[in-house]
Coordinates of N, CA and C in Angstrom, one line a residue:
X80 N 21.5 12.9 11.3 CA 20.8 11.9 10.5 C 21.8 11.1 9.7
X81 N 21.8 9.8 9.7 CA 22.5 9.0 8.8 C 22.3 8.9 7.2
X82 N 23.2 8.6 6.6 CA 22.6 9.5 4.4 C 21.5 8.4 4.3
X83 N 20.9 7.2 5.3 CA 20.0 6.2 4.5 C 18.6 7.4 4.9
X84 N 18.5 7.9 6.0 CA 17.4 9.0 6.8 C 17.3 10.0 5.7
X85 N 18.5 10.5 5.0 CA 18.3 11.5 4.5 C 18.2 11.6 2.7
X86 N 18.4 10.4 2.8 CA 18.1 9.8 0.8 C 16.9 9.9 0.5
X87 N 16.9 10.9 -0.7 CA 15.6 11.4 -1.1 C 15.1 9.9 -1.7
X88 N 13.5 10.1 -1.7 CA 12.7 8.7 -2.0 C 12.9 8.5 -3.2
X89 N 12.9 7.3 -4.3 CA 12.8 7.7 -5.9 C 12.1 7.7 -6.3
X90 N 11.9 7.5 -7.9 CA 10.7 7.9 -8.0 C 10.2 6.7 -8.3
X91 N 8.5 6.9 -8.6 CA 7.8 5.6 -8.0 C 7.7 4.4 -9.0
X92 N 7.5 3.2 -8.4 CA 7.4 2.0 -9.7 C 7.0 2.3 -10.0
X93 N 7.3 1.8 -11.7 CA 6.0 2.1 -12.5 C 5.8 0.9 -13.3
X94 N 6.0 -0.2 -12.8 CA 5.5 -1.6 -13.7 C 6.5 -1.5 -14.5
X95 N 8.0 -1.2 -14.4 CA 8.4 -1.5 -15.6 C 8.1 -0.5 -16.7
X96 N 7.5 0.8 -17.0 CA 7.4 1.2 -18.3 C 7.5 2.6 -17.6
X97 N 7.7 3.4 -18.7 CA 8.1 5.0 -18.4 C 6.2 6.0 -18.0
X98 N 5.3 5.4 -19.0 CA 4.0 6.2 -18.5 C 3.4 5.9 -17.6
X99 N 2.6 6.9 -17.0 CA 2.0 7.0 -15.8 C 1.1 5.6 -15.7
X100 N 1.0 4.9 -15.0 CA 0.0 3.3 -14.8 C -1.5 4.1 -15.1
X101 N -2.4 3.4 -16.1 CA -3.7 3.8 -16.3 C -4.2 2.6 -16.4
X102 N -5.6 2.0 -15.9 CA -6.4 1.3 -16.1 C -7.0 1.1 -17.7
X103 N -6.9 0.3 -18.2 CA -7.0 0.3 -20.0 C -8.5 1.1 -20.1
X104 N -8.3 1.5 -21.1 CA -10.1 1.7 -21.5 C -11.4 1.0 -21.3
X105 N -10.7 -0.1 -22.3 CA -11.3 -1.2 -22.4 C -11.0 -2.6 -22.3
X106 N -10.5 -2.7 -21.4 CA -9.7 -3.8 -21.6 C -10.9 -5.2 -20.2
X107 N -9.9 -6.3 -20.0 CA -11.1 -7.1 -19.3 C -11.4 -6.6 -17.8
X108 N -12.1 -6.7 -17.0 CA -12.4 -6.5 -15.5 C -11.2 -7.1 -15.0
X109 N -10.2 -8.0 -15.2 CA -9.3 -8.4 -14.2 C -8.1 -7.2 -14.7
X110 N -8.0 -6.8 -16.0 CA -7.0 -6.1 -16.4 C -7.6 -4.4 -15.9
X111 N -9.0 -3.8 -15.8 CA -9.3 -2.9 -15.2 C -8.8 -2.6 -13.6
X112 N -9.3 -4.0 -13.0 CA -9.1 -3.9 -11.6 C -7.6 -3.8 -11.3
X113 N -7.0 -4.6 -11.4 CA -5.4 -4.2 -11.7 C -4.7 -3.4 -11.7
X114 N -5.4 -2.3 -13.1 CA -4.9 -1.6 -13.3 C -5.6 0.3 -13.2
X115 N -6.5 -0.1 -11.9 CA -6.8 0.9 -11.1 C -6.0 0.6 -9.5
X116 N -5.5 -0.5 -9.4 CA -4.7 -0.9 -7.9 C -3.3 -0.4 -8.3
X117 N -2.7 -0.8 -9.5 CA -1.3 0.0 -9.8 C -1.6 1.5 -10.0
X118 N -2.0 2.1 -10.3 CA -2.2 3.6 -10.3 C -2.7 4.0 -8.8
X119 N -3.6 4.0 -8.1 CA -3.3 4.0 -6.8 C -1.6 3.6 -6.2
X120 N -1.1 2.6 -6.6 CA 0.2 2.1 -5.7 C 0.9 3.0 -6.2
X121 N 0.6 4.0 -7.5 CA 1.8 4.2 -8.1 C 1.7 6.2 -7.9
X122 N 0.7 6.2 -7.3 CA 0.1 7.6 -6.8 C 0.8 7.8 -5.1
X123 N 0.6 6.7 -4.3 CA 1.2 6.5 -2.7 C 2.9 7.2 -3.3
X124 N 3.5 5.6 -3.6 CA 4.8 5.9 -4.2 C 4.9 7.6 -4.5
X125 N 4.5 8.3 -5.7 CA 5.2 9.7 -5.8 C 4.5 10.7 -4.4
X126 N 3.5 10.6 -3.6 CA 3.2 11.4 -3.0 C 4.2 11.2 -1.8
X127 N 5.1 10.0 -2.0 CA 6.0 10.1 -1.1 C 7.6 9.9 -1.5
X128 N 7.9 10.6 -3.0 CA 8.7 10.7 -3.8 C 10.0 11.7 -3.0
X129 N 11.1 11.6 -2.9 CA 11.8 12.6 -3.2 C 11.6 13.7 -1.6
X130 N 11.2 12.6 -0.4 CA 11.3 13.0 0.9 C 12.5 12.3 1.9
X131 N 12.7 13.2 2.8 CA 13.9 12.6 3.3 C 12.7 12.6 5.3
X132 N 13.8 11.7 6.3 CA 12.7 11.1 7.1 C 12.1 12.4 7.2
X133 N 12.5 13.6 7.8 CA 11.7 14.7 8.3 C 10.3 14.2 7.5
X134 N 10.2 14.9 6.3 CA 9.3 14.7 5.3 C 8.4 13.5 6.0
X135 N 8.6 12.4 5.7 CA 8.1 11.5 5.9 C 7.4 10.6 7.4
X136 N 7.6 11.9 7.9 CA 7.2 12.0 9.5 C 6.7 13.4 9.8
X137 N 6.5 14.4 9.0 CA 5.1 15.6 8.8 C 4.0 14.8 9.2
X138 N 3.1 15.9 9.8 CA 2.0 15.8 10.8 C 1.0 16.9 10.2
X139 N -0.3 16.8 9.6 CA -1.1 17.8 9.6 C -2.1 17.8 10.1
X140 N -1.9 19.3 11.1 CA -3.5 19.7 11.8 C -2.8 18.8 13.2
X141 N -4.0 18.5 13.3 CA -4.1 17.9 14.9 C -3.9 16.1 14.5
X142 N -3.9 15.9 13.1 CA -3.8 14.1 13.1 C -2.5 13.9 13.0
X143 N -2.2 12.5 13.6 CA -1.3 11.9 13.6 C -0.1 11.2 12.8
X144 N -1.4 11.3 11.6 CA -1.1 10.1 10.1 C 0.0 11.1 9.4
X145 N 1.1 10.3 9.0 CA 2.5 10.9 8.4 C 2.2 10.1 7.2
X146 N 3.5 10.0 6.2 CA 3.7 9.4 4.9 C 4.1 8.1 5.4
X147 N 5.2 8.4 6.2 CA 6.2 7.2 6.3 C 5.1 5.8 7.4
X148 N 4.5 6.6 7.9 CA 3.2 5.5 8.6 C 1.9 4.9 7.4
X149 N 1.4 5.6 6.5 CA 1.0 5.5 5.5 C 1.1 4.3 4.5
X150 N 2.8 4.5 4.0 CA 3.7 3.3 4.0 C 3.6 2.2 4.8
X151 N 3.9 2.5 5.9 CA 4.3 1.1 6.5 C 2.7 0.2 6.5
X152 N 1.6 1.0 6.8 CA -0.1 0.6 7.1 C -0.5 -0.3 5.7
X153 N -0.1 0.2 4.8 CA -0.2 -0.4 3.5 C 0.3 -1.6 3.1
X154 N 1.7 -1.4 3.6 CA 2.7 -2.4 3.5 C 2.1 -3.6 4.3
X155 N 1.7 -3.1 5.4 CA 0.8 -4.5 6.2 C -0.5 -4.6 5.7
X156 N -1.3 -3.6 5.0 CA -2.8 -4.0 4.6 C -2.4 -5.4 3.1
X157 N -1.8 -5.0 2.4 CA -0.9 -5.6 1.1 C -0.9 -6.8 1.9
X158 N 0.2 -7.3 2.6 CA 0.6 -8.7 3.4 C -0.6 -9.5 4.1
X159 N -1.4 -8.5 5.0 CA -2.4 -9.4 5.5 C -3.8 -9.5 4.6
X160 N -4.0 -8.6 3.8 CA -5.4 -9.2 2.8 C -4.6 -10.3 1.7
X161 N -3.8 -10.5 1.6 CA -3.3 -11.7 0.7 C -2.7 -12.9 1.6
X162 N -2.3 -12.7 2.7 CA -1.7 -14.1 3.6 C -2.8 -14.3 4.0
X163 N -3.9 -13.7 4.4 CA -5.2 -13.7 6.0 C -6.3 -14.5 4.8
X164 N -6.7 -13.6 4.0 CA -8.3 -13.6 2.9 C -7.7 -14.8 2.0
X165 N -6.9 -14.5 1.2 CA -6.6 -14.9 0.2 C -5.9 -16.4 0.1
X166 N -5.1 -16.3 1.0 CA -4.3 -18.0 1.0 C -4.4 -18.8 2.5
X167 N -4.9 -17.7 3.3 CA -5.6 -18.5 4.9 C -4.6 -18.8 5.8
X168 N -3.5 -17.6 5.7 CA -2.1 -17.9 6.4 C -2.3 -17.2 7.1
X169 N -1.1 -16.8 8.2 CA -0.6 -16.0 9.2 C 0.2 -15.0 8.1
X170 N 0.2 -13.7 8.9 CA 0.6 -12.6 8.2 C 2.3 -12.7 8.9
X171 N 3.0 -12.8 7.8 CA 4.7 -12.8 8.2 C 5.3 -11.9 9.1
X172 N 6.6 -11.7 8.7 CA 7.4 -10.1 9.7 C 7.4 -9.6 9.1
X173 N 7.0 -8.3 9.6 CA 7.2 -8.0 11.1 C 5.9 -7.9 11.4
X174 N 5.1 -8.2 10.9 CA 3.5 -8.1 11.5 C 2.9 -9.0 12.4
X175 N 4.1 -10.4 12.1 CA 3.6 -11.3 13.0 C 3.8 -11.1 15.0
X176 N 4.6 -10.3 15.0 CA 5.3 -10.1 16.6 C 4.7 -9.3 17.3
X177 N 3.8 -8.5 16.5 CA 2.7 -7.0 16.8 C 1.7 -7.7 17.7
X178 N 1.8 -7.3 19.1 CA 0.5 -7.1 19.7 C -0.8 -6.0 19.4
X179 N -0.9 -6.7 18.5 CA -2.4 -5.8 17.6 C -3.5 -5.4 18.8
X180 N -4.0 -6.2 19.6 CA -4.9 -6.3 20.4 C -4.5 -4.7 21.3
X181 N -3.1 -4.6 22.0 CA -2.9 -4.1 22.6 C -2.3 -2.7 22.1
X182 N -1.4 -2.9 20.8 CA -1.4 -1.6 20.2 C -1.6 -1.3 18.5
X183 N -3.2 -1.4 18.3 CA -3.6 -1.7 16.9 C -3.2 -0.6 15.8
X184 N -2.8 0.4 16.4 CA -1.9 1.6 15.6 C -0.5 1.3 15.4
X185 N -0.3 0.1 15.7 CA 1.5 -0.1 16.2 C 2.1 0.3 14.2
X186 N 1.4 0.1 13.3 CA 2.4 0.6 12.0 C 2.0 2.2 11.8
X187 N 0.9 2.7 12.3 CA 1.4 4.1 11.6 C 2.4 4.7 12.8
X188 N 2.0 4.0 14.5 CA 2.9 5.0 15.2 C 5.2 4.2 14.7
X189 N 5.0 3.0 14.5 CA 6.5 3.0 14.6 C 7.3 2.9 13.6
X190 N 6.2 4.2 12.0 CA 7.3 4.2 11.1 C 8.2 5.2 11.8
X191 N 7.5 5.8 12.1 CA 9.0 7.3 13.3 C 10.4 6.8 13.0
X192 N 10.4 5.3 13.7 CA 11.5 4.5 14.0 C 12.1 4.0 13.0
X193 N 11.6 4.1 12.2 CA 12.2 3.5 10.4 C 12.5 4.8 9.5
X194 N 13.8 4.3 8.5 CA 14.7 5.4 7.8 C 13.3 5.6 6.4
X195 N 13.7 6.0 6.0 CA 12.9 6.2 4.3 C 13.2 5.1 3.7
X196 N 14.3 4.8 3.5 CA 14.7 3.4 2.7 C 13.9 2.1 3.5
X197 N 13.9 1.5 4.8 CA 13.4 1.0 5.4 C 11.9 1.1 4.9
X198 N 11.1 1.9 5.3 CA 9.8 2.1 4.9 C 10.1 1.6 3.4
X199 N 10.5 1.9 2.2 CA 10.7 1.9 1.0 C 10.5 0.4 0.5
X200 N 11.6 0.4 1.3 CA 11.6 -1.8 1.0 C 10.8 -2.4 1.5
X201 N 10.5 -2.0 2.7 CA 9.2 -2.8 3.5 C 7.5 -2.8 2.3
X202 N 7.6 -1.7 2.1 CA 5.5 -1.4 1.1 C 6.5 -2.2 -0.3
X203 N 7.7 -1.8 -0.8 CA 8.0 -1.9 -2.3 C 7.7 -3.8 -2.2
X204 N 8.7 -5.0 -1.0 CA 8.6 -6.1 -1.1 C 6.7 -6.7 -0.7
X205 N 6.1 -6.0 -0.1 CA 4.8 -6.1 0.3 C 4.0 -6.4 -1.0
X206 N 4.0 -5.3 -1.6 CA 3.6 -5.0 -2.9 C 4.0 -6.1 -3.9
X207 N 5.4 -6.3 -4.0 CA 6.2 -7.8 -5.0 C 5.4 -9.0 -4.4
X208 N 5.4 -9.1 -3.5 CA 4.4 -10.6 -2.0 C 3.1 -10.6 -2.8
X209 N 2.1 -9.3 -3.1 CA 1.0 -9.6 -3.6 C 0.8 -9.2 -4.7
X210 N 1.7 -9.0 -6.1 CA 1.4 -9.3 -7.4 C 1.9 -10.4 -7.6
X211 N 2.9 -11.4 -7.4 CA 3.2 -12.7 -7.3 C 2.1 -13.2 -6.9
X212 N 1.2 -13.2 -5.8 CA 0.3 -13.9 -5.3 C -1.0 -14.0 -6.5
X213 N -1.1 -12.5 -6.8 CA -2.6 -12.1 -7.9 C -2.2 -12.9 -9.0
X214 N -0.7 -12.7 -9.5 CA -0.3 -12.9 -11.0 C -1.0 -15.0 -10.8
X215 N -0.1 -15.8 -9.7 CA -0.2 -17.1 -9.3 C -2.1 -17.2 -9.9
X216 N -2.6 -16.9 -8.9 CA -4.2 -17.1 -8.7 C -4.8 -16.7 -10.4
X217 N -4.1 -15.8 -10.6 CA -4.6 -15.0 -12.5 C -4.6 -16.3 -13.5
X218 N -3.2 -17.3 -13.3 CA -2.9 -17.9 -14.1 C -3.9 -19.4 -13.7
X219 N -4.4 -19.4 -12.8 CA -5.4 -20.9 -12.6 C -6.6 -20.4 -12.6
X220 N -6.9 -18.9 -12.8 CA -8.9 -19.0 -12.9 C -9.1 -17.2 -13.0
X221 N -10.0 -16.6 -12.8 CA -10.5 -15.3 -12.9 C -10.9 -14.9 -11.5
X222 N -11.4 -13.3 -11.7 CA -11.8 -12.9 -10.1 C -12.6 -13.5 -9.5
X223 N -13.4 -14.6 -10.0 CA -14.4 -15.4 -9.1 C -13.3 -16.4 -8.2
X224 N -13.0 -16.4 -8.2 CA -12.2 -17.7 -7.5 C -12.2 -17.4 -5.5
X225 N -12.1 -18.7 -4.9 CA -12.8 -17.8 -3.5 C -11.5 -18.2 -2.4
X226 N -11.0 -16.9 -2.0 CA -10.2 -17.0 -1.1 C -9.8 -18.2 -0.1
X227 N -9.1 -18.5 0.6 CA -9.5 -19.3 2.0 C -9.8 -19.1 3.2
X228 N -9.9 -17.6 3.5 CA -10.4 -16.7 4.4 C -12.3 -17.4 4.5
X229 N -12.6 -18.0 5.4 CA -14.1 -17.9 5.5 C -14.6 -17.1 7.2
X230 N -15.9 -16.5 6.4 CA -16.7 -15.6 7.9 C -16.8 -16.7 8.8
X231 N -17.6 -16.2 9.9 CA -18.5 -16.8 10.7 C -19.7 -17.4 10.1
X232 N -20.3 -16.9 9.2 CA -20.9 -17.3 8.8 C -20.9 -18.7 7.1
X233 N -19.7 -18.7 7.3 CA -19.1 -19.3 6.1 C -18.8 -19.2 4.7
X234 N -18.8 -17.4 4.6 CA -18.9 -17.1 3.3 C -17.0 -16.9 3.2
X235 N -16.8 -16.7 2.2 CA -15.2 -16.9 1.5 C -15.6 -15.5 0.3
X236 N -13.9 -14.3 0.7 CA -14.0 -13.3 -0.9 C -13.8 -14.2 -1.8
X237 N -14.2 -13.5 -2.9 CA -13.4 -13.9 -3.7 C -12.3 -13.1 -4.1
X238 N -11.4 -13.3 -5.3 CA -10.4 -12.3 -5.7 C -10.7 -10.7 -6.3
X239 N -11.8 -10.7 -6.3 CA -12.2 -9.1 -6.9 C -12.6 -8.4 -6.1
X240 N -13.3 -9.3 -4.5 CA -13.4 -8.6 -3.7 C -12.2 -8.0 -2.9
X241 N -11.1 -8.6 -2.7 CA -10.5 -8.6 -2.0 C -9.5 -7.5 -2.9
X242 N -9.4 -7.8 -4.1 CA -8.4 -6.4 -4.9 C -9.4 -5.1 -4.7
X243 N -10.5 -5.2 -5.0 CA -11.6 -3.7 -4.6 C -11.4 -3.4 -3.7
X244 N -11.4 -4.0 -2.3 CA -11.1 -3.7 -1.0 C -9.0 -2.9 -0.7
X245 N -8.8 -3.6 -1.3 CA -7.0 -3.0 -1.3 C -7.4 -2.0 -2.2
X246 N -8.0 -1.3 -3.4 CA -7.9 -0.7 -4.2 C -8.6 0.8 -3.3
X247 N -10.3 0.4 -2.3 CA -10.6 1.4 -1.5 C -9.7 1.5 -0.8
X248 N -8.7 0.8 0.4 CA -7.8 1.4 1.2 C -7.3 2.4 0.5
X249 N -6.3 2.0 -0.7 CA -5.6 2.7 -0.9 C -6.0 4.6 -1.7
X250 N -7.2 4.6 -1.8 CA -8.1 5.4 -2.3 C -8.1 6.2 -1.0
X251 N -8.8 5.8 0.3 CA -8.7 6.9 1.1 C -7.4 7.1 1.5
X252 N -6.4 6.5 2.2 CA -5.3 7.3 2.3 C -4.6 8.1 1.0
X253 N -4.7 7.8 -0.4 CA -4.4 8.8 -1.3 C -4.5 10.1 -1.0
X254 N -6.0 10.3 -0.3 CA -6.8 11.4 -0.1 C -5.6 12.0 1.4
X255 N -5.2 11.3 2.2 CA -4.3 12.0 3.5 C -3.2 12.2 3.0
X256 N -2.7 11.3 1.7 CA -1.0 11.8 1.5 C -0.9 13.1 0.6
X257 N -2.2 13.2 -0.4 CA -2.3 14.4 -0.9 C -2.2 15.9 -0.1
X258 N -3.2 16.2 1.3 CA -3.0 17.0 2.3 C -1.4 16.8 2.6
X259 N -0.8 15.9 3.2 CA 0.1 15.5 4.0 C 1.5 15.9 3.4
X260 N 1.3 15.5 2.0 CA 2.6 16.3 0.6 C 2.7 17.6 0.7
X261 N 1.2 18.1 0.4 CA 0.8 19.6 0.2 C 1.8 20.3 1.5
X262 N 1.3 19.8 2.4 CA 1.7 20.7 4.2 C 3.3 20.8 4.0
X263 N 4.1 19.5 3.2 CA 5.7 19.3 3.4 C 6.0 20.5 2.5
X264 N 6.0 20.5 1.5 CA 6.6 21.0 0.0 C 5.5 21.9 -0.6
X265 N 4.5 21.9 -0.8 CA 3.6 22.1 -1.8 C 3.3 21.7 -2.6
X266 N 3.9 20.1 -2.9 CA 3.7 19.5 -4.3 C 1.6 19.0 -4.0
X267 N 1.3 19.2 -5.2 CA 0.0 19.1 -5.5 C -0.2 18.3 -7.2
X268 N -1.1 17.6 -6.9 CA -1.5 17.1 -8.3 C -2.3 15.5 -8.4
X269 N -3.1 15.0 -9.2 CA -3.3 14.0 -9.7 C -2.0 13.1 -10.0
X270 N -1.7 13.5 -11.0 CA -0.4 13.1 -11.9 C 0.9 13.9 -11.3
X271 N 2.2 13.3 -11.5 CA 3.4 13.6 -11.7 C 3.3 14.4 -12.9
X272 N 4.4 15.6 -12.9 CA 4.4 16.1 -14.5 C 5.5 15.3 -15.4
X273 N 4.5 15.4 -16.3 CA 5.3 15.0 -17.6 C 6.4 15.4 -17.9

């Protein structure tokens, strides 16, 4: 293994501040939603803290889904609900070159192929791509505002749908990296300890 394969993960953003990301008590619906999306992002990040690739390419049971695929699926869910919904673009690299049609698993099967650090920078700059984008959209209007993504039928999200929907993704896979940690190490928990 080369030392980038073998560099333990660090530990996870945290926005800038030393405590765990909490959604405020009471604070407004754009600062709630927000800040139930950073605590999810910031839950992925340590469940995949402090693994080297082995780690991050564990398999439990008979499924396929690893950490380091986990990563990379997010890293593209992040990029394409903000390039595709939100601004009405084409989804960048490396997502753009993927024959989806033909291999629609192509990010959880070819994190294999990527170091820790790789995966690392790919979800960490994904993640920078769409709080720059939320922060932009924050500063001209609220969660009503309507993507440029329209249906078939000609409906457009708006911004709260499209953060709820990133916020469920990231909710169920929470639920596989928690198994998926457990199987590597044993680490278990809601929270990091204090």
């Amino acid at each position: 293994m080369t030392e980038s394969e073998t560099e333990a993960w660090p530990e996870p953003p945290l926005a800038g501040t030393e405590a765990w990301p909490e959604p405020p008590l009471a604070g407004t619906e754009a600062a709630a939603v927000l800040g139930a999306l950073e605590r999810q992002r910031a839950t992925l990040a340590w469940k995949c803290s402090g693994l080297d690739a082995a780690g991050l390419r564990a398999t439990l049971g008979t499924s396929a889904i690893t950490l380091g695929g986990l990563l990379k699926h997010l890293a593209h869910v992040e990029d394409s609900h903000f390039a595709r919904l939100w601004l009405g673009s084409p989804v960048g690299a490396p997502w753009d070159t993927v024959d989806w049609d033909s291999n629609p698993d192509w990010d959880y099967r070819s994190a294999a192929e990527d170091t820790p650090e790789q995966l690392r920078v790919l979800w960490q700059e994904s993640v920078a791509r769409s709080r720059a984008i939320v922060d932009e959209a924050l500063s001209t209007g609220g969660l009503d505002q309507l993507g440029a993504h329209a249906t078939r039928s000609g409906e457009r999200p708006n911004l709260r749908r499209i953060l709820l929907d990133l916020i469920e993704e990231y909710a169920r896979h929470a639920g596989h990296a928690d198994l998926i940690r457990e199987s590597v190490d044993g680490l278990t928990g809601e929270d990091p300890p204090r």
